């Protein structure tokens, strides 16, 4: 348990570095990129540049906060994919160079695998980790999956979105309502003062454990468009109610299939992970369902929900123990790798 692992995450618009000793988080530094707010979404080229600017200071701060020297590191774990290729290249190239300089192994990490394994990152206040097998609803800007986690690296996707991800549903709603990117945190905040029953939106009728969010976007778009025709101030006057109603609809859709998955598999340890798992309404829904169905519920701490390097480092630690090291000639991959 004495190995120090450096984790590097640069798959999208957060540059993050973390130092763990075994599974214990000593530092988890995240530099978010504000530059994308004005564009209503991540601009890949600007993201790569910002990573290039941030990566050295972020790693430096992570080492200093952890109070360790770089030559004490045992391995470097980095996100290989999926994500934006230009962004991934910054973290991957840095990891290669740093590992070679320090003459230590590097470990390649799948971003979605890491989101799930963040539940094994511990600190003074969080020591309880889930037992295998558990279900994980992985909800981010690019993914929406129900995963049976049988072991650290043995995962089965039993449900997934056939179009938009849950995070996209939040982000696209924000765009329709004229709210900044990323939409999730803003909608979450406004939803707290709104009425979730004020508006109803179409819910998808998708078989099995799969999801769909593109119809919801259209339904929101039509509601807003029709109401704006009779009241030009419709959005302004109903912003909080719209946010609360959209959020409730997304959560209902997510929870409906998660309950089904738990019943089908008989698994009652249920976790959430990924950026959308920061949502306070989703937390409440998970806790309520936990009570109702006697689930053991795992919700990541806020800084472990959205993109972070602690999740990369803890996954790296488990791979390090298996001796699974990456070669210097590997390249990042942009698309999903967790099989579904
Ligand atoms: O995992 P993540 O940081 O990046 C990806 O891997 O995609 O997830 C980003 C997504 C965005 O769509 C963002 O709007 C959403 O997570 N998000 C939230 C909240 N915080 C971030 N969605 C709902 N409520 C939140 N509080
Ligand atoms: Zn993510």
Short mmCIF file of N, CA and C in Angstrom, two decimals, residues 169-323:
data_model
loop_
_atom_site.label_atom_id
_atom_site.label_comp_id
_atom_site.label_asym_id
_atom_site.label_seq_id
_atom_site.Cartn_x
_atom_site.Cartn_y
_atom_site.Cartn_z
N UNK A 169 -28.40 15.90 -22.33
CA UNK A 169 -29.79 16.36 -22.12
C UNK A 169 -29.77 17.61 -21.24
N UNK A 170 -28.93 17.62 -20.20
CA UNK A 170 -28.81 18.81 -19.36
C UNK A 170 -28.20 19.96 -20.16
N UNK A 171 -27.14 19.66 -20.91
CA UNK A 171 -26.42 20.73 -21.63
C UNK A 171 -27.28 21.32 -22.75
N UNK A 172 -28.02 20.47 -23.45
CA UNK A 172 -28.86 20.97 -24.55
C UNK A 172 -30.04 21.76 -24.01
N UNK A 173 -30.58 21.33 -22.87
CA UNK A 173 -31.67 22.09 -22.25
C UNK A 173 -31.17 23.48 -21.88
N UNK A 174 -29.97 23.54 -21.30
CA UNK A 174 -29.40 24.83 -20.91
C UNK A 174 -29.29 25.74 -22.13
N UNK A 175 -28.87 25.17 -23.23
CA UNK A 175 -28.71 25.95 -24.45
C UNK A 175 -30.06 26.52 -24.90
N UNK A 176 -31.10 25.68 -24.86
CA UNK A 176 -32.44 26.12 -25.25
C UNK A 176 -32.91 27.26 -24.33
N UNK A 177 -32.57 27.16 -23.05
CA UNK A 177 -33.02 28.17 -22.08
C UNK A 177 -32.07 29.36 -21.98
N UNK A 178 -31.04 29.37 -22.80
CA UNK A 178 -30.09 30.49 -22.78
C UNK A 178 -29.17 30.49 -21.58
N UNK A 179 -28.96 29.31 -20.97
CA UNK A 179 -28.07 29.20 -19.80
C UNK A 179 -26.68 28.77 -20.27
N UNK A 180 -25.64 29.08 -19.48
CA UNK A 180 -24.27 28.77 -19.91
C UNK A 180 -23.93 27.28 -19.88
N UNK A 181 -22.81 26.94 -20.54
CA UNK A 181 -22.27 25.57 -20.52
C UNK A 181 -21.28 25.45 -19.38
N UNK A 182 -21.18 24.34 -18.66
CA UNK A 182 -22.04 23.17 -18.77
C UNK A 182 -23.38 23.39 -18.08
N UNK A 183 -24.43 22.82 -18.66
CA UNK A 183 -25.78 23.09 -18.19
C UNK A 183 -26.13 22.43 -16.87
N UNK A 184 -25.55 21.25 -16.61
CA UNK A 184 -25.94 20.47 -15.44
C UNK A 184 -25.92 21.24 -14.13
N UNK A 185 -24.79 21.85 -13.77
CA UNK A 185 -24.73 22.53 -12.47
C UNK A 185 -25.70 23.71 -12.37
N UNK A 186 -25.91 24.43 -13.49
CA UNK A 186 -26.81 25.59 -13.48
C UNK A 186 -28.26 25.13 -13.31
N UNK A 187 -28.62 24.10 -14.05
CA UNK A 187 -30.00 23.57 -13.95
C UNK A 187 -30.25 23.01 -12.55
N UNK A 188 -29.25 22.31 -12.03
CA UNK A 188 -29.33 21.75 -10.67
C UNK A 188 -29.67 22.86 -9.67
N UNK A 189 -28.96 23.98 -9.79
CA UNK A 189 -29.13 25.10 -8.85
C UNK A 189 -30.52 25.73 -8.99
N UNK A 190 -30.93 26.01 -10.24
CA UNK A 190 -32.23 26.64 -10.47
C UNK A 190 -33.37 25.69 -10.10
N UNK A 191 -33.16 24.40 -10.31
CA UNK A 191 -34.21 23.41 -10.03
C UNK A 191 -34.61 23.42 -8.56
N UNK A 192 -33.67 23.82 -7.70
CA UNK A 192 -33.93 23.82 -6.25
C UNK A 192 -35.04 24.80 -5.88
N UNK A 193 -35.20 25.86 -6.70
CA UNK A 193 -36.24 26.85 -6.36
C UNK A 193 -37.44 26.77 -7.32
N UNK A 194 -37.48 25.71 -8.13
CA UNK A 194 -38.58 25.57 -9.09
C UNK A 194 -39.54 24.45 -8.71
N UNK A 195 -40.66 24.42 -9.44
CA UNK A 195 -41.67 23.39 -9.22
C UNK A 195 -41.48 22.26 -10.25
N UNK A 196 -41.11 21.07 -9.80
CA UNK A 196 -40.84 19.97 -10.75
C UNK A 196 -42.09 19.45 -11.46
N UNK A 197 -43.27 19.83 -10.95
CA UNK A 197 -44.51 19.36 -11.58
C UNK A 197 -45.08 20.40 -12.54
N UNK A 198 -44.41 21.55 -12.69
CA UNK A 198 -44.98 22.64 -13.49
C UNK A 198 -45.17 22.26 -14.96
N UNK A 199 -44.23 21.52 -15.51
CA UNK A 199 -44.31 21.12 -16.93
C UNK A 199 -44.10 19.61 -17.05
N UNK A 200 -44.77 19.03 -18.05
CA UNK A 200 -44.49 17.61 -18.31
C UNK A 200 -43.91 17.47 -19.71
N UNK A 201 -42.94 16.61 -19.80
CA UNK A 201 -42.26 16.38 -21.09
C UNK A 201 -42.36 14.91 -21.45
N UNK A 202 -42.23 14.66 -22.75
CA UNK A 202 -42.36 13.29 -23.26
C UNK A 202 -41.28 12.39 -22.66
N UNK A 203 -41.69 11.20 -22.23
CA UNK A 203 -40.70 10.22 -21.76
C UNK A 203 -40.56 9.12 -22.81
N UNK A 204 -39.36 8.62 -23.02
CA UNK A 204 -39.16 7.64 -24.08
C UNK A 204 -39.75 6.27 -23.74
N UNK A 205 -40.14 5.56 -24.75
CA UNK A 205 -40.61 4.17 -24.58
C UNK A 205 -39.58 3.27 -25.25
N UNK A 206 -38.54 2.97 -24.53
CA UNK A 206 -37.44 2.18 -25.09
C UNK A 206 -37.41 0.82 -24.39
N UNK A 207 -37.25 -0.26 -25.16
CA UNK A 207 -37.27 -1.58 -24.51
C UNK A 207 -36.02 -1.85 -23.66
N UNK A 208 -36.13 -2.90 -22.88
CA UNK A 208 -35.02 -3.41 -22.06
C UNK A 208 -34.46 -2.35 -21.12
N UNK A 209 -33.14 -2.29 -21.03
CA UNK A 209 -32.52 -1.36 -20.07
C UNK A 209 -31.87 -0.17 -20.77
N UNK A 210 -32.22 0.03 -22.03
CA UNK A 210 -31.62 1.14 -22.77
C UNK A 210 -32.33 2.47 -22.51
N UNK A 211 -31.62 3.53 -22.86
CA UNK A 211 -32.12 4.89 -22.65
C UNK A 211 -32.21 5.63 -23.98
N UNK A 212 -33.01 6.71 -23.96
CA UNK A 212 -33.03 7.64 -25.08
C UNK A 212 -33.35 9.02 -24.53
N UNK A 213 -32.62 10.02 -24.96
CA UNK A 213 -32.87 11.38 -24.48
C UNK A 213 -33.14 12.38 -25.60
N UNK A 214 -33.08 11.92 -26.86
CA UNK A 214 -33.24 12.90 -27.95
C UNK A 214 -34.70 13.40 -28.04
N UNK A 215 -35.67 12.53 -27.72
CA UNK A 215 -37.07 12.94 -27.76
C UNK A 215 -37.37 13.99 -26.70
N UNK A 216 -36.73 13.87 -25.55
CA UNK A 216 -36.93 14.85 -24.48
C UNK A 216 -36.49 16.23 -24.94
N UNK A 217 -35.36 16.27 -25.61
CA UNK A 217 -34.86 17.55 -26.11
C UNK A 217 -35.89 18.19 -27.05
N UNK A 218 -36.45 17.39 -27.95
CA UNK A 218 -37.44 17.90 -28.89
C UNK A 218 -38.68 18.38 -28.14
N UNK A 219 -39.09 17.62 -27.14
CA UNK A 219 -40.27 17.98 -26.36
C UNK A 219 -40.06 19.32 -25.64
N UNK A 220 -38.86 19.52 -25.10
CA UNK A 220 -38.55 20.79 -24.42
C UNK A 220 -38.55 21.93 -25.44
N UNK A 221 -37.94 21.66 -26.56
CA UNK A 221 -37.85 22.66 -27.62
C UNK A 221 -39.24 23.12 -28.06
N UNK A 222 -40.17 22.18 -28.25
CA UNK A 222 -41.53 22.53 -28.68
C UNK A 222 -42.28 23.29 -27.59
N UNK A 223 -42.13 22.85 -26.35
CA UNK A 223 -42.81 23.54 -25.24
C UNK A 223 -42.36 25.00 -25.19
N UNK A 224 -41.06 25.20 -25.28
CA UNK A 224 -40.52 26.56 -25.21
C UNK A 224 -40.98 27.37 -26.43
N UNK A 225 -40.86 26.77 -27.60
CA UNK A 225 -41.24 27.49 -28.83
C UNK A 225 -42.72 27.89 -28.81
N UNK A 226 -43.60 26.97 -28.45
CA UNK A 226 -45.04 27.25 -28.45
C UNK A 226 -45.39 28.34 -27.43
N UNK A 227 -44.77 28.27 -26.26
CA UNK A 227 -45.08 29.26 -25.23
C UNK A 227 -44.50 30.63 -25.54
N UNK A 228 -43.35 30.64 -26.21
CA UNK A 228 -42.74 31.93 -26.56
C UNK A 228 -43.61 32.71 -27.54
N UNK A 229 -44.40 31.98 -28.34
CA UNK A 229 -45.27 32.63 -29.32
C UNK A 229 -46.32 33.49 -28.62
N UNK A 230 -46.81 33.03 -27.47
CA UNK A 230 -47.83 33.79 -26.75
C UNK A 230 -47.25 34.67 -25.64
N UNK A 231 -46.06 34.34 -25.20
CA UNK A 231 -45.43 35.15 -24.14
C UNK A 231 -43.92 35.24 -24.37
N UNK A 232 -43.45 36.35 -24.90
CA UNK A 232 -42.01 36.48 -25.20
C UNK A 232 -41.13 36.36 -23.95
N UNK A 233 -41.72 36.56 -22.76
CA UNK A 233 -40.92 36.44 -21.53
C UNK A 233 -41.05 35.06 -20.88
N UNK A 234 -41.58 34.10 -21.66
CA UNK A 234 -41.88 32.77 -21.09
C UNK A 234 -40.68 32.15 -20.37
N UNK A 235 -39.53 32.16 -21.03
CA UNK A 235 -38.36 31.50 -20.42
C UNK A 235 -37.97 32.21 -19.12
N UNK A 236 -37.87 33.53 -19.22
CA UNK A 236 -37.46 34.33 -18.07
C UNK A 236 -38.39 34.09 -16.88
N UNK A 237 -39.68 34.09 -17.15
CA UNK A 237 -40.68 33.98 -16.06
C UNK A 237 -40.79 32.57 -15.49
N UNK A 238 -40.34 31.58 -16.28
CA UNK A 238 -40.54 30.18 -15.84
C UNK A 238 -39.25 29.38 -15.72
N UNK A 239 -38.13 30.11 -15.67
CA UNK A 239 -36.82 29.43 -15.75
C UNK A 239 -36.65 28.33 -14.69
N UNK A 240 -36.92 28.68 -13.44
CA UNK A 240 -36.71 27.70 -12.36
C UNK A 240 -37.66 26.51 -12.50
N UNK A 241 -38.92 26.78 -12.87
CA UNK A 241 -39.89 25.68 -13.04
C UNK A 241 -39.49 24.78 -14.21
N UNK A 242 -39.01 25.41 -15.28
CA UNK A 242 -38.56 24.61 -16.44
C UNK A 242 -37.40 23.71 -16.04
N UNK A 243 -36.43 24.30 -15.33
CA UNK A 243 -35.26 23.52 -14.89
C UNK A 243 -35.68 22.37 -13.98
N UNK A 244 -36.55 22.67 -13.01
CA UNK A 244 -36.98 21.63 -12.06
C UNK A 244 -37.73 20.52 -12.79
N UNK A 245 -38.55 20.90 -13.76
CA UNK A 245 -39.35 19.89 -14.48
C UNK A 245 -38.48 19.03 -15.39
N UNK A 246 -37.52 19.67 -16.07
CA UNK A 246 -36.62 18.90 -16.94
C UNK A 246 -35.77 17.95 -16.09
N UNK A 247 -35.23 18.48 -15.00
CA UNK A 247 -34.37 17.66 -14.14
C UNK A 247 -35.14 16.45 -13.61
N UNK A 248 -36.38 16.70 -13.17
CA UNK A 248 -37.19 15.59 -12.64
C UNK A 248 -37.42 14.54 -13.73
N UNK A 249 -37.70 15.00 -14.95
CA UNK A 249 -37.96 14.06 -16.05
C UNK A 249 -36.71 13.21 -16.32
N UNK A 250 -35.55 13.86 -16.38
CA UNK A 250 -34.30 13.11 -16.64
C UNK A 250 -34.07 12.08 -15.54
N UNK A 251 -34.26 12.51 -14.30
CA UNK A 251 -34.03 11.60 -13.17
C UNK A 251 -35.01 10.44 -13.19
N UNK A 252 -36.28 10.74 -13.48
CA UNK A 252 -37.29 9.66 -13.56
C UNK A 252 -36.89 8.62 -14.61
N UNK A 253 -36.44 9.12 -15.77
CA UNK A 253 -36.04 8.21 -16.85
C UNK A 253 -34.87 7.34 -16.38
N UNK A 254 -33.87 7.99 -15.77
CA UNK A 254 -32.68 7.26 -15.31
C UNK A 254 -33.03 6.20 -14.27
N UNK A 255 -33.86 6.62 -13.29
CA UNK A 255 -34.16 5.73 -12.16
C UNK A 255 -35.04 4.55 -12.55
N UNK A 256 -35.95 4.81 -13.48
CA UNK A 256 -36.86 3.76 -13.94
C UNK A 256 -36.09 2.51 -14.40
N UNK A 257 -35.07 2.72 -15.23
CA UNK A 257 -34.31 1.59 -15.76
C UNK A 257 -33.35 1.03 -14.72
N UNK A 258 -32.89 1.89 -13.83
CA UNK A 258 -31.97 1.40 -12.80
C UNK A 258 -32.70 0.45 -11.85
N UNK A 259 -33.93 0.79 -11.50
CA UNK A 259 -34.75 -0.09 -10.65
C UNK A 259 -34.97 -1.42 -11.37
N UNK A 260 -35.28 -1.30 -12.67
CA UNK A 260 -35.51 -2.52 -13.49
C UNK A 260 -34.24 -3.39 -13.49
N UNK A 261 -33.09 -2.74 -13.64
CA UNK A 261 -31.82 -3.47 -13.68
C UNK A 261 -31.55 -4.18 -12.36
N UNK A 262 -31.86 -3.52 -11.26
CA UNK A 262 -31.64 -4.13 -9.95
C UNK A 262 -32.56 -5.34 -9.77
N UNK A 263 -33.80 -5.17 -10.21
CA UNK A 263 -34.75 -6.30 -10.10
C UNK A 263 -34.31 -7.47 -10.97
N UNK A 264 -33.88 -7.15 -12.19
CA UNK A 264 -33.48 -8.22 -13.13
C UNK A 264 -32.24 -8.99 -12.66
N UNK A 265 -31.29 -8.25 -12.12
CA UNK A 265 -30.02 -8.88 -11.74
C UNK A 265 -30.01 -9.37 -10.30
N UNK A 266 -30.92 -8.81 -9.50
CA UNK A 266 -30.94 -9.13 -8.08
C UNK A 266 -29.83 -8.44 -7.30
N UNK A 267 -29.14 -7.49 -7.95
CA UNK A 267 -28.04 -6.79 -7.27
C UNK A 267 -28.59 -5.57 -6.53
N UNK A 268 -28.23 -5.46 -5.26
CA UNK A 268 -28.79 -4.39 -4.44
C UNK A 268 -27.73 -3.39 -3.95
N UNK A 269 -26.52 -3.56 -4.43
CA UNK A 269 -25.52 -2.52 -4.17
C UNK A 269 -25.48 -1.67 -5.44
N UNK A 270 -25.87 -0.40 -5.29
CA UNK A 270 -26.09 0.41 -6.48
C UNK A 270 -25.34 1.74 -6.35
N UNK A 271 -24.53 2.04 -7.37
CA UNK A 271 -23.71 3.25 -7.35
C UNK A 271 -24.06 4.14 -8.54
N UNK A 272 -23.69 5.41 -8.43
CA UNK A 272 -23.75 6.29 -9.59
C UNK A 272 -22.36 6.89 -9.79
N UNK A 273 -22.05 7.26 -11.03
CA UNK A 273 -20.73 7.84 -11.32
C UNK A 273 -20.83 8.73 -12.56
N UNK A 274 -19.82 9.58 -12.76
CA UNK A 274 -19.81 10.48 -13.92
C UNK A 274 -20.36 11.85 -13.55
N UNK A 275 -20.15 12.81 -14.43
CA UNK A 275 -20.50 14.21 -14.15
C UNK A 275 -21.91 14.42 -13.65
N UNK A 276 -22.88 13.73 -14.24
CA UNK A 276 -24.29 13.93 -13.84
C UNK A 276 -24.55 13.39 -12.43
N UNK A 277 -23.67 12.52 -11.95
CA UNK A 277 -23.85 12.00 -10.60
C UNK A 277 -23.59 13.07 -9.54
N UNK A 278 -23.20 14.27 -9.98
CA UNK A 278 -23.08 15.40 -9.05
C UNK A 278 -24.45 16.02 -8.76
N UNK A 279 -25.45 15.63 -9.52
CA UNK A 279 -26.77 16.28 -9.42
C UNK A 279 -27.46 16.01 -8.08
N UNK A 280 -27.89 17.07 -7.42
CA UNK A 280 -28.47 16.91 -6.08
C UNK A 280 -29.82 16.20 -6.13
N UNK A 281 -30.57 16.43 -7.21
CA UNK A 281 -31.86 15.73 -7.35
C UNK A 281 -31.65 14.24 -7.53
N UNK A 282 -30.58 13.89 -8.25
CA UNK A 282 -30.26 12.47 -8.46
C UNK A 282 -29.83 11.82 -7.14
N UNK A 283 -29.08 12.58 -6.34
CA UNK A 283 -28.69 12.07 -5.01
C UNK A 283 -29.95 11.73 -4.20
N UNK A 284 -30.90 12.69 -4.17
CA UNK A 284 -32.13 12.49 -3.38
C UNK A 284 -32.88 11.26 -3.89
N UNK A 285 -32.95 11.15 -5.23
CA UNK A 285 -33.69 10.02 -5.81
C UNK A 285 -33.02 8.70 -5.45
N UNK A 286 -31.69 8.67 -5.50
CA UNK A 286 -30.96 7.43 -5.17
C UNK A 286 -31.18 7.04 -3.71
N UNK A 287 -31.14 8.04 -2.84
CA UNK A 287 -31.32 7.74 -1.41
C UNK A 287 -32.74 7.25 -1.14
N UNK A 288 -33.72 7.87 -1.82
CA UNK A 288 -35.12 7.46 -1.63
C UNK A 288 -35.32 6.02 -2.13
N UNK A 289 -34.75 5.72 -3.29
CA UNK A 289 -34.89 4.35 -3.84
C UNK A 289 -34.14 3.35 -2.97
N UNK A 290 -33.02 3.81 -2.42
CA UNK A 290 -32.23 2.97 -1.52
C UNK A 290 -33.08 2.51 -0.33
N UNK A 291 -33.83 3.48 0.21
CA UNK A 291 -34.72 3.16 1.34
C UNK A 291 -35.80 2.19 0.90
N UNK A 292 -36.41 2.52 -0.25
CA UNK A 292 -37.55 1.74 -0.72
C UNK A 292 -37.19 0.29 -1.05
N UNK A 293 -36.05 0.14 -1.73
CA UNK A 293 -35.70 -1.21 -2.21
C UNK A 293 -34.56 -1.87 -1.41
N UNK A 294 -34.20 -1.24 -0.31
CA UNK A 294 -33.12 -1.76 0.55
C UNK A 294 -31.80 -1.91 -0.22
N UNK A 295 -31.49 -0.87 -0.98
CA UNK A 295 -30.21 -0.85 -1.69
C UNK A 295 -29.13 -0.32 -0.77
N UNK A 296 -27.93 -0.73 -1.02
CA UNK A 296 -26.77 -0.06 -0.44
C UNK A 296 -26.30 0.92 -1.50
N UNK A 297 -26.40 2.19 -1.21
CA UNK A 297 -26.19 3.22 -2.23
C UNK A 297 -24.80 3.86 -2.11
N UNK A 298 -24.13 4.02 -3.25
CA UNK A 298 -22.83 4.71 -3.27
C UNK A 298 -22.90 5.92 -4.20
N UNK A 299 -22.67 7.10 -3.62
CA UNK A 299 -22.69 8.35 -4.38
C UNK A 299 -21.31 8.99 -4.25
N UNK A 300 -20.65 9.31 -5.36
CA UNK A 300 -19.30 9.89 -5.21
C UNK A 300 -19.34 11.29 -4.61
N UNK A 301 -18.28 11.64 -3.88
CA UNK A 301 -18.16 13.02 -3.44
C UNK A 301 -18.09 13.92 -4.66
N UNK A 302 -18.48 15.17 -4.48
CA UNK A 302 -18.66 16.07 -5.63
C UNK A 302 -17.45 16.15 -6.56
N UNK A 303 -16.26 16.30 -5.99
CA UNK A 303 -15.07 16.46 -6.84
C UNK A 303 -14.67 15.14 -7.52
N UNK A 304 -15.33 14.04 -7.14
CA UNK A 304 -15.07 12.76 -7.79
C UNK A 304 -16.16 12.39 -8.79
N UNK A 305 -17.16 13.25 -8.93
CA UNK A 305 -18.24 12.98 -9.89
C UNK A 305 -17.82 13.44 -11.27
N UNK A 306 -17.52 14.72 -11.38
CA UNK A 306 -17.07 15.25 -12.67
C UNK A 306 -15.62 14.81 -12.89
N UNK A 307 -15.09 15.12 -14.07
CA UNK A 307 -13.78 14.59 -14.44
C UNK A 307 -12.70 14.97 -13.42
N UNK A 308 -11.93 13.98 -13.02
CA UNK A 308 -10.89 14.20 -12.01
C UNK A 308 -9.82 13.13 -12.17
N UNK A 309 -8.65 13.39 -11.62
CA UNK A 309 -7.55 12.44 -11.79
C UNK A 309 -7.45 11.43 -10.66
N UNK A 310 -8.18 11.65 -9.55
CA UNK A 310 -8.16 10.66 -8.47
C UNK A 310 -8.70 9.33 -9.00
N UNK A 311 -9.73 9.43 -9.86
CA UNK A 311 -10.32 8.20 -10.42
C UNK A 311 -9.32 7.49 -11.35
N UNK A 312 -8.50 8.27 -12.02
CA UNK A 312 -7.50 7.71 -12.94
C UNK A 312 -6.39 7.03 -12.12
N UNK A 313 -5.99 7.71 -11.05
CA UNK A 313 -4.90 7.18 -10.22
C UNK A 313 -5.33 5.91 -9.48
N UNK A 314 -6.57 5.87 -8.99
CA UNK A 314 -6.98 4.67 -8.23
C UNK A 314 -7.11 3.48 -9.19
N UNK A 315 -7.61 3.75 -10.40
CA UNK A 315 -7.68 2.68 -11.41
C UNK A 315 -6.26 2.25 -11.77
N UNK A 316 -5.38 3.24 -11.86
CA UNK A 316 -3.97 2.97 -12.16
C UNK A 316 -3.32 2.10 -11.09
N UNK A 317 -3.70 2.34 -9.86
CA UNK A 317 -3.13 1.55 -8.76
C UNK A 317 -3.50 0.08 -8.92
N UNK A 318 -4.79 -0.18 -9.25
CA UNK A 318 -5.21 -1.58 -9.41
C UNK A 318 -4.52 -2.24 -10.61
N UNK A 319 -4.30 -1.48 -11.66
CA UNK A 319 -3.60 -2.04 -12.83
C UNK A 319 -2.12 -2.25 -12.51
N UNK A 320 -1.57 -1.32 -11.74
CA UNK A 320 -0.17 -1.42 -11.31
C UNK A 320 0.03 -2.72 -10.53
N UNK A 321 -0.92 -3.04 -9.64
CA UNK A 321 -0.82 -4.27 -8.85
C UNK A 321 -0.83 -5.51 -9.74
N UNK A 322 -1.57 -5.39 -10.88
CA UNK A 322 -1.61 -6.52 -11.82
C UNK A 322 -0.39 -6.55 -12.73
N UNK A 323 0.40 -5.49 -12.68
CA UNK A 323 1.58 -5.41 -13.55
C UNK A 323 1.24 -5.13 -15.00
#
